[in-house]
Amino acid sequence: MLKVLLAVAVLASQGAPSVAAGAEGVLPKGVVAKVGETPAQREARTAWWREARYGMFIHWDMSSMAGTEISWSRKGSKPLDNHGDPAGYIEDPAYDNLYKNFNPTNYDAKAWVKLAKAAGMKYLVFTAKHHGGFCMWDTKFTDYSIRNTPFKRDVLKELADACHAEGLRFGIYYSPRDWHHPDYGVGDNSKYVAYMDGQMRELLTNYGTVDVLWFDSYGKGDALNFWRIPETWALIKSLQPQVVINNRLAALSATNNPPLSRGDYNTPEQKLGIYQDTRLWESCMTIVDVRGGGWSYRPDGKVKPFGETVRMLVSCATGDGNLLLDVGPDATGVIPADQSDCLLKVGEWLKQNGESVYGTRGGPFKPGAYGGTTRRDKTIYVHVFNWPESGPLKLPNVAAKLVGARLLAGGKGDAAQTESGLEISVPEISRQKAVTVIALEFDSDVMKFPAAVTAPLAALELK
Ligand code: GLC
């Protein structure tokens, strides 16, 4: 237990707006009607997603046989991505034929779901179709699918079933870019759009509840009328109105991008989002570091250490966002041990510290080199990465009285509230290597405070 030293609390009133107020509420006129949803309804629909905080991204197809980057290592043309290339499909004899020998006999959807759960993840997003165009489900719209591999099994179906059986939220990644499809980027693209909409109908009809639709962006050839976003959007919403959708279905130009297709959340990629409590966001990060991606199986890459991985999660949570951590299963269907070991360590950390992550909001202090804070009801969770060289960790004050404190992983320390702020001291022996979490309990709600900038880092004398 932390010993709490109570000094004179500064109870200055702060008439601040609630962080929970969905500040995105200011949609242009007409859009709310089109979406059929008010900001409050949107907030209710997406609440589970925000509370979840942590999900598993899986990039997998037959590119794992080559161990090179999914789709990007395909040497055929990349219509609408290579400047100067004509639109249309140009074959890559090696990549485009890999699937003919794709036979991941160790694929076990239940094992993946079990791993995600043990890792503390609350949802999963799987690449049903990446830019290379190969479909990991039994689609009737193309022969370029898992059905025509020696494996034959509907990988997506097995994964959806396993998620539903185990209570893990299920998400589908779909790339509108398709460097393999002969109609992609041809003419006004309408034939391809019909293909995409047909597949959307399939995916949202045959796989039970889809909790997340994770679109990747379009290629460079975006042009007005090249996509039919409002129609695609309406189709999706008519089939699964509850689905949470990321922001990449939005076309690049504002004209071709009705505000509704900004989707539900932002998707910073390979970077940790900064503090933002006015719109949902999720950083997608690879667990493997390697040049040119690391989304799919890359034996030439290096798995991030546990400390870095858990700090990424904490950085997202303290910034009021989610982390979608990507793994790349190998060609046999297994998530390699170096990746799963790291995931399980984070899972262990979450067993002790999860109350400071799930269902919390970021703030009231903004993240900094010291770490960051999350909060729920009357509790502020201080996540410390770096301790001051000497003296206590100092944070600004809040207009509530400190009444208790505890270290989530156990141990001893002091928490004090003085006129100048909050001071936390934890001796070396009670500090955790990666992140130490201290729960500060107050006599009243701490959700009402606006996010405050923390004390200048220099004053913390960081190591
Ligand atoms: C990029 C890459 C892609 C990856 C995605 C994940 O857009 O093209 O390979 O799937 O990021 O965010």
Short mmCIF file of C-alpha atoms and ligand atoms in Angstrom, two decimals, residues 57 59 69-70 72 130-131 173 177 214 216-217 248 269 284 295, ligand 1:
data_model
loop_
_atom_site.label_atom_id
_atom_site.label_comp_id
_atom_site.label_asym_id
_atom_site.label_seq_id
_atom_site.Cartn_x
_atom_site.Cartn_y
_atom_site.Cartn_z
CA PHE A 57 -4.06 -7.00 -35.83
CA HIS A 59 -1.68 -9.70 -41.46
CA GLU A 69 6.19 -8.01 -47.02
CA ILE A 70 2.55 -8.71 -47.73
CA TRP A 72 4.23 -4.68 -51.26
CA HIS A 130 -4.78 -7.07 -48.55
CA HIS A 131 -3.62 -4.85 -51.44
CA TYR A 173 -9.49 -5.62 -42.61
CA ARG A 177 -6.76 -1.19 -53.36
CA TRP A 214 -10.89 -1.81 -40.93
CA ASP A 216 -7.10 0.49 -45.76
CA SER A 217 -6.67 3.60 -47.87
CA ARG A 248 -9.66 4.96 -44.25
CA GLU A 269 0.13 4.10 -38.38
CA CYS A 284 -1.63 0.40 -35.40
CA TRP A 295 2.96 -6.30 -40.94
C1 GLC B 1 -0.31 0.48 -44.81
C2 GLC B 1 0.28 -0.64 -45.62
C3 GLC B 1 -0.24 -1.96 -45.27
C4 GLC B 1 -0.73 -2.21 -43.89
C5 GLC B 1 -1.39 -1.01 -43.30
C6 GLC B 1 -1.73 -1.13 -41.86
O1 GLC B 1 -1.32 1.13 -45.40
O2 GLC B 1 0.07 -0.43 -46.98
O3 GLC B 1 0.66 -2.95 -45.70
O4 GLC B 1 -1.67 -3.18 -43.99
O5 GLC B 1 -0.65 0.11 -43.52
O6 GLC B 1 -2.06 0.10 -41.32
#
